[in-house]
Each structure stands twice: as C-alpha cells, then as structure tokens.
Short mmCIF file of C-alpha atoms and ligand atoms in Angstrom, two decimals:
data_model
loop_
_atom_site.label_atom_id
_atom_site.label_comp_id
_atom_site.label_asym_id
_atom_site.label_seq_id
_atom_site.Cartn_x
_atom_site.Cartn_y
_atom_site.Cartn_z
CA UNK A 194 107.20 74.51 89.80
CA UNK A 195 107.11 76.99 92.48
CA UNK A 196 109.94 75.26 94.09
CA UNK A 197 112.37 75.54 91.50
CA UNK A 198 110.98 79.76 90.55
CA UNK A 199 111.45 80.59 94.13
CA UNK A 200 114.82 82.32 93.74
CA UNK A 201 114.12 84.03 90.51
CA UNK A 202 110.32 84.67 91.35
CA UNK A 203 111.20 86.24 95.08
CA UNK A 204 114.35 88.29 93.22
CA UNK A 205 111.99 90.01 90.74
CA UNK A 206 109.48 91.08 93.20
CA UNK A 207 112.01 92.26 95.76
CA UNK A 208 113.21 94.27 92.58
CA UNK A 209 110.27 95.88 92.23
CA UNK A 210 109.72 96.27 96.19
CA UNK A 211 112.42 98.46 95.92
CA UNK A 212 111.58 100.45 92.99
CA UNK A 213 108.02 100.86 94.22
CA UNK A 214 106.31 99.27 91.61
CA UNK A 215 105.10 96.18 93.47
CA UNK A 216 101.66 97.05 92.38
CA UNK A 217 99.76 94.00 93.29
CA UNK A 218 100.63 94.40 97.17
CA UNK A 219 99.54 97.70 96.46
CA UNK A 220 96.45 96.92 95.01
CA UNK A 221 95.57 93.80 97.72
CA UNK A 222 96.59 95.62 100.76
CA UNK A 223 93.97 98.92 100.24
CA UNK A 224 91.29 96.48 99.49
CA UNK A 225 92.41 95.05 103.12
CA UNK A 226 92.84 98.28 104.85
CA UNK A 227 89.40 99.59 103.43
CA UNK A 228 87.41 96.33 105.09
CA UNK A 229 89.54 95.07 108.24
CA UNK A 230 90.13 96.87 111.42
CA UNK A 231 93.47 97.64 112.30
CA UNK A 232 94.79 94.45 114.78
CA UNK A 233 92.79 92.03 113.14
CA UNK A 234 94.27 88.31 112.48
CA UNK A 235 94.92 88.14 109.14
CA UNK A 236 95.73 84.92 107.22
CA UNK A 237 97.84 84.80 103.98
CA UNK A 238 97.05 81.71 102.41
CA UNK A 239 99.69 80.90 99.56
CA UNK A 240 101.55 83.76 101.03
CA UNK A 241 104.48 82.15 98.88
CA UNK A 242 107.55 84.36 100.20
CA UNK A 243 105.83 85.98 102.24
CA UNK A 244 106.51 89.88 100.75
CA UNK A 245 102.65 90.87 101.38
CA UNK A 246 102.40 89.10 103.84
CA UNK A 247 105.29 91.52 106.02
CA UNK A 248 103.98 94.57 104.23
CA UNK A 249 100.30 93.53 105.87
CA UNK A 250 101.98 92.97 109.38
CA UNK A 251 103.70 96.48 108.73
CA UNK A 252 100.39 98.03 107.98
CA UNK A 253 99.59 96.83 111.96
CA UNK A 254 97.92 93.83 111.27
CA UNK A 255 98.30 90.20 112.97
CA UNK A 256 99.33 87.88 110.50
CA UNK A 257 99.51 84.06 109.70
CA UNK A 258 101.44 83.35 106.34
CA UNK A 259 100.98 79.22 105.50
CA UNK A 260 102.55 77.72 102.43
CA UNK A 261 103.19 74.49 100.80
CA UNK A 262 106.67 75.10 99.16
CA UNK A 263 109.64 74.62 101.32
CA UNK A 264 111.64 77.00 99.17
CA UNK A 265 109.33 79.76 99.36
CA UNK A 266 108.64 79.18 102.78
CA UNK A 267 112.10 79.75 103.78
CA UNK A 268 112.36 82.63 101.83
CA UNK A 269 109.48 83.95 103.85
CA UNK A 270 111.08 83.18 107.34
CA UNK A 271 114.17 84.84 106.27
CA UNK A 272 112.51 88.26 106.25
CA UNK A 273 113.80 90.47 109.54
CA UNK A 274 109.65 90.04 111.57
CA UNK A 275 111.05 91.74 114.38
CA UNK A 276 108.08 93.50 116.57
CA UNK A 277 105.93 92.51 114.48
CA UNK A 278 102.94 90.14 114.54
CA UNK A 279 104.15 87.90 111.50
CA UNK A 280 104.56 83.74 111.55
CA UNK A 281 104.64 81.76 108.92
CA UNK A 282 104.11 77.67 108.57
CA UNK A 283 104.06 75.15 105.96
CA UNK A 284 100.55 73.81 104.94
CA UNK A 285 99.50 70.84 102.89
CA UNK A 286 98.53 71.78 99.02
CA UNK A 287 94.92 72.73 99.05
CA UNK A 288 94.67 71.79 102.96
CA UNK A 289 93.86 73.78 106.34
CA UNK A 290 95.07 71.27 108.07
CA UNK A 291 96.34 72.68 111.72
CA UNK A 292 94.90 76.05 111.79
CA UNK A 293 91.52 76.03 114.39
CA UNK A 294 88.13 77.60 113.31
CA UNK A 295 87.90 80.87 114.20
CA UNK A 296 91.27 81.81 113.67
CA UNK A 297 90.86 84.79 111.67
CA UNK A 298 89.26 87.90 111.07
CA UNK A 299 90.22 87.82 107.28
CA UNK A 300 92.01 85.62 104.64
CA UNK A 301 93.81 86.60 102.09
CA UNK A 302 94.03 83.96 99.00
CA UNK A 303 96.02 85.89 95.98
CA UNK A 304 96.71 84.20 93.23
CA UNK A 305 96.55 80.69 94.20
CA UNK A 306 92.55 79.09 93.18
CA UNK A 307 94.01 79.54 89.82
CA UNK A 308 96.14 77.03 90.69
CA UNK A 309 93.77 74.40 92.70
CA UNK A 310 92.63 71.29 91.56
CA UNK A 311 88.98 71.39 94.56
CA UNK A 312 88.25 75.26 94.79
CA UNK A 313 85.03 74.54 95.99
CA UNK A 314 86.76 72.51 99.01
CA UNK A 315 89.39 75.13 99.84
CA UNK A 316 86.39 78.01 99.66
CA UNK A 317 84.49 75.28 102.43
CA UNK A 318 87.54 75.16 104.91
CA UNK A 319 88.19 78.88 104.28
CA UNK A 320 84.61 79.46 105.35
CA UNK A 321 85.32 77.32 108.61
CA UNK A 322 88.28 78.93 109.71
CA UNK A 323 86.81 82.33 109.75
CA UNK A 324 85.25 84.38 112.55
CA UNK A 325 81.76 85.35 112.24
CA UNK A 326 81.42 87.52 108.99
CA UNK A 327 84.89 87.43 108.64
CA UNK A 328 86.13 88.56 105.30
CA UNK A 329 88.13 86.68 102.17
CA UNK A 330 90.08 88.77 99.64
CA UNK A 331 90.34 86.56 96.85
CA UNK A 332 91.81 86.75 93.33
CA UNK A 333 91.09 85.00 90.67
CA UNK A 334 92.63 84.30 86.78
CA UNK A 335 90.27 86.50 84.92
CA UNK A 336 88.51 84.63 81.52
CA UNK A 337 87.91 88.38 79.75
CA UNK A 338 90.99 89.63 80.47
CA UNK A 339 92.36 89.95 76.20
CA UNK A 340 95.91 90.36 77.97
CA UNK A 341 95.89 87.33 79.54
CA UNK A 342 94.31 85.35 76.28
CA UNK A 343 97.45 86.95 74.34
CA UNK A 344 100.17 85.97 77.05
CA UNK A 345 98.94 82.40 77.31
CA UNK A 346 98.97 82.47 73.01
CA UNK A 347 102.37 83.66 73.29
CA UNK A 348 104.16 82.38 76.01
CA UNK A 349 101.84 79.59 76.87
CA UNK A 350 105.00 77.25 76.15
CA UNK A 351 107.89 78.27 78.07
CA UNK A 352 106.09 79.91 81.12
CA UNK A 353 104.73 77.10 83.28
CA UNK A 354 102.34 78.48 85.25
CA UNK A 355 99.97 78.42 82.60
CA UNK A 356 99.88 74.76 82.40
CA UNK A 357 99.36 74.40 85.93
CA UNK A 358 96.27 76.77 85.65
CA UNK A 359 93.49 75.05 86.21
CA UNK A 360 90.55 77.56 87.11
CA UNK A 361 90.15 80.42 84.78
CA UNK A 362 86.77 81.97 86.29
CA UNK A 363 84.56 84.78 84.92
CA UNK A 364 83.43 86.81 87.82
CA UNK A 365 80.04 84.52 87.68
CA UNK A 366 82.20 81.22 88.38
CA UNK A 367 83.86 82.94 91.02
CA UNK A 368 80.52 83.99 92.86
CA UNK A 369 79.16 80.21 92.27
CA UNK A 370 81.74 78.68 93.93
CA UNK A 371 81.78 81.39 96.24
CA UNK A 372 78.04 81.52 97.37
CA UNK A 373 78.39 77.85 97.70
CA UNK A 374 81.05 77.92 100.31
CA UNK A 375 78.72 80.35 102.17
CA UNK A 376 80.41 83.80 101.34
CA UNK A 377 77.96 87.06 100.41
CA UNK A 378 79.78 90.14 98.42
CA UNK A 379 81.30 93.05 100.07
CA UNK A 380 82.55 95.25 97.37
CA UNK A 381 82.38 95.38 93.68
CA UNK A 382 85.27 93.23 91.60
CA UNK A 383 88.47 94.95 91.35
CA UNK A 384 90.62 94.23 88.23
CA UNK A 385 94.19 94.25 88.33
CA UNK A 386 97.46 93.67 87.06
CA UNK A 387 98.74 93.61 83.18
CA UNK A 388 101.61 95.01 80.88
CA UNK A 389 99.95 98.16 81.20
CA UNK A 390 100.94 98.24 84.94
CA UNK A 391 104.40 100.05 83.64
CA UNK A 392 102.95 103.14 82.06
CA UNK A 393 101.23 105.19 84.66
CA UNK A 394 98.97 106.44 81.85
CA UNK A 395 97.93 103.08 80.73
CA UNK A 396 97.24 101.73 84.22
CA UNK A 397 93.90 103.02 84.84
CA UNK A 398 92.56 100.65 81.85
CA UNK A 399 93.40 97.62 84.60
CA UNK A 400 90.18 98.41 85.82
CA UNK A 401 88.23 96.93 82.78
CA UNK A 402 87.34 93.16 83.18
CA UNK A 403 88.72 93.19 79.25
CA UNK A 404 92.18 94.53 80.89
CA UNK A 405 93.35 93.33 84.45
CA UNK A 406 94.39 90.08 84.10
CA UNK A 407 93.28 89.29 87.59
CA UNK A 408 89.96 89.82 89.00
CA UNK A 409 89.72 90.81 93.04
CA UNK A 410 86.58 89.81 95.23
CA UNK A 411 85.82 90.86 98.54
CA UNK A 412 83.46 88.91 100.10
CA UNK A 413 82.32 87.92 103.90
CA UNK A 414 81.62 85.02 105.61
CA UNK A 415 77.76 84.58 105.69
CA UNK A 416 76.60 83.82 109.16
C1 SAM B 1475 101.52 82.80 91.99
S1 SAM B 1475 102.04 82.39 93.61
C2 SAM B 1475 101.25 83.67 94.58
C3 SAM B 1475 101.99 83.98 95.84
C4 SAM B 1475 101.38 85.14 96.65
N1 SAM B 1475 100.11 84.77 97.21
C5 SAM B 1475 101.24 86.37 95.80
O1 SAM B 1475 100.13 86.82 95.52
O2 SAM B 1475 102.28 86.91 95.39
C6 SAM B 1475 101.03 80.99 93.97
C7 SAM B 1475 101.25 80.44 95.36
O3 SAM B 1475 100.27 79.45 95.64
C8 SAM B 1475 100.90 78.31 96.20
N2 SAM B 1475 100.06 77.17 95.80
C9 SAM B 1475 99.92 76.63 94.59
N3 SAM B 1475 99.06 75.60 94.62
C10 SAM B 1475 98.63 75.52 95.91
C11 SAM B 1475 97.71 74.66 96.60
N4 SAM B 1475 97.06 73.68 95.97
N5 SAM B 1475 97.53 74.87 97.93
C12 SAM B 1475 98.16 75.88 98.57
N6 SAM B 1475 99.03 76.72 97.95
C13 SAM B 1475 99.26 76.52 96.65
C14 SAM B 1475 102.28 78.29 95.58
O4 SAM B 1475 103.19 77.53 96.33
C15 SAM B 1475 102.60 79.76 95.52
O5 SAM B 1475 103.17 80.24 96.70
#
C-alpha cells in the first residue's frame, strides 16, 4: 500500500510544505529540538519520503532516514541533501538489520508501530541501537481519539491504511510495550493531529487524548 500512495501521499505533503501547514513535522521536530543536542545522530525510522527527515537535518542534526518501500525511498533520495548530514537506505519491514548498536543519539519512529505486526520486537532492536540513554520519539494510533473512531466509521472502506492498522494503543499499551523494551518516560504524551488541524482556533483541542488522533511519547533508553 505505501508503494502504490507514494506519489499522491509525497504530493499532498509537499503541498502543505509549501503552504506551511505541515503540522506534524512541526509538531515532531520541537519535541526533538526540546530533548536532543544540536549534532546529534538522529535516526528516522519509516522516514517514508523522507520530508522530516531533511527538515531534521536542516534543523543541524545528523540524520539516518531507513525505509522499506522502494517508491518512497526514492522519493526521499531525490530531495537536493547538499551540505547536509542526510542518508537514507532501504531496511527490511520491521527489521534493523545493518545499522550497528550505538548508532544513534535518538530515533524517531512516526507513524509506523501502528502499522507493525511485533512492536514489542522493533521497541527491543530500537533499544539496542541506541547510545546510552538515548532517546525515542514515538507516535502511536491513539484508542480515545473520537476523531479517529469517526474516520475509521466513515472511511474505514476506501482508505487502506486502516486495514493495515494493527496496533491501536491507549497511552497504557504504549508504556507496556515500552517499559518492556527497556525505555523510562521523558516528557508527558503529546497529542496531535486531526481535522481540527485547519482552523487555528480549533487546533489547540489536539491536545486532548479525546482529540489528537495521534499520541507522541518521549521516552529514553534506560541504562
Ligand atoms: C504513515 S507512513 C509515515 C511516514 C513518516 N514516518 C511520517 O511520519 O510522515 C508509514 C511508514 O512506515 C513504513 N512502514 C510500514 N510498515 C513498516 C514496517 N513493518 N517496518 C518498517 N517500516 C514500515 C511505510 O513504508 C511508511 O513509510
């Protein structure tokens, strides 16, 4: 599936990189900036075509983008890196496979454990490939959210991603999966991202775990 949206998916978020209203890169790279020193070796994992991924390596950070899908992943290399500390590679679904422990300072995994069939096992090799108290900023499909209820009621049948969805946490399934991969809490759950998004008005209801359809942890890798 994210093969075949990988024109239409990368066109509507360069559509709102240009109108300014990419407010999920917005809202993932100040939860970065606030926690990670500038320099630090950053790893986008899912980093699908690779748009936050350049906006993190803008904001001075070093930074690994890995994907599985070809399409997107070619999207992301066609993105002008120049002078800056940006790569991206293809990685198995689900798998680390390739990148050494230690690698990283931080890991960024947005909007992709929705998606994963062993979170628990991802969380584990996360956990390995991070330096000592390293940190994960990780979102997740958020259970209370009414908005996202109503969108899979209404669209649940022509937009695909919802069948593909496999982990729909509460912030408590997040933490259990998380505390059992070894990562402690940083900062309070952040949540993010609905229709509301559009009216500037509106947007500050996101923050309710009833509103945001996605839910962001901070945590760090407990030594
Ligand atoms: C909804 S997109 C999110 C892309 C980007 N991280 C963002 O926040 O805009 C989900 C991404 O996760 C990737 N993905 C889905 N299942 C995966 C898996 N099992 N292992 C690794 N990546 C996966 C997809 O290829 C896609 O790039």
């Amino acid at each position: 599936m994210f093969d075949e949206a990988a024109e239409s998916g990368t066109r509507q978020v360069d559509a709102q990189l240009a109108a300014g209203t990419y407010w999920r890169a917005a809202v993932l790279i100040e939860a970065v900036k606030s926690a990670v020193s500038p320099g630090d070796r950053i790893l986008d994992y899912g980093c699908g075509a690779g748009r936050i991924s350049l906006l993190m390596a803008r904001a001075g950070f070093a930074v690994t983008g890995v994907e599985p899908s070809n399409a997107l992943l070619r999207k992301a290399n066609e993105q002008n890196c120049s002078g800056l500390r940006l790569r991206f590679h293809r990685v198995a679904p689900g798998r680390t496979d390739g990148l050494v422990p230690s690698c990283c300072d931080a890991i960024l995994c947005s909007s992709l454990i929705e998606f994963v069939p062993d979170a628990s096992d991802l969380l584990r090799q996360f956990h390995e490939l991070l330096s000592p108290r390293g940190k994960l900023f990780i979102s997740f499909a958020n259970r209370l959210s009414l908005w996202r209820r109503y969108a899979e009621w209404r669209f649940g049948d022509v937009a695909p991603h919802f069948r593909l969805q496999r982990n729909i946490w509460l912030e408590r399934d997040a933490w259990r999966v998380l505390s059992d991969a070894g990562f402690t809490k940083v900062a309070s759950t952040k949540y993010f991202e609905s229709p509301f998004d559009k009216y500037p008005l509106l947007s500050a209801m996101n923050r309710f775990a009833c509103v945001g359809t996605l839910g962001l942890i901070t945590a760090q890798r407990a030594d």
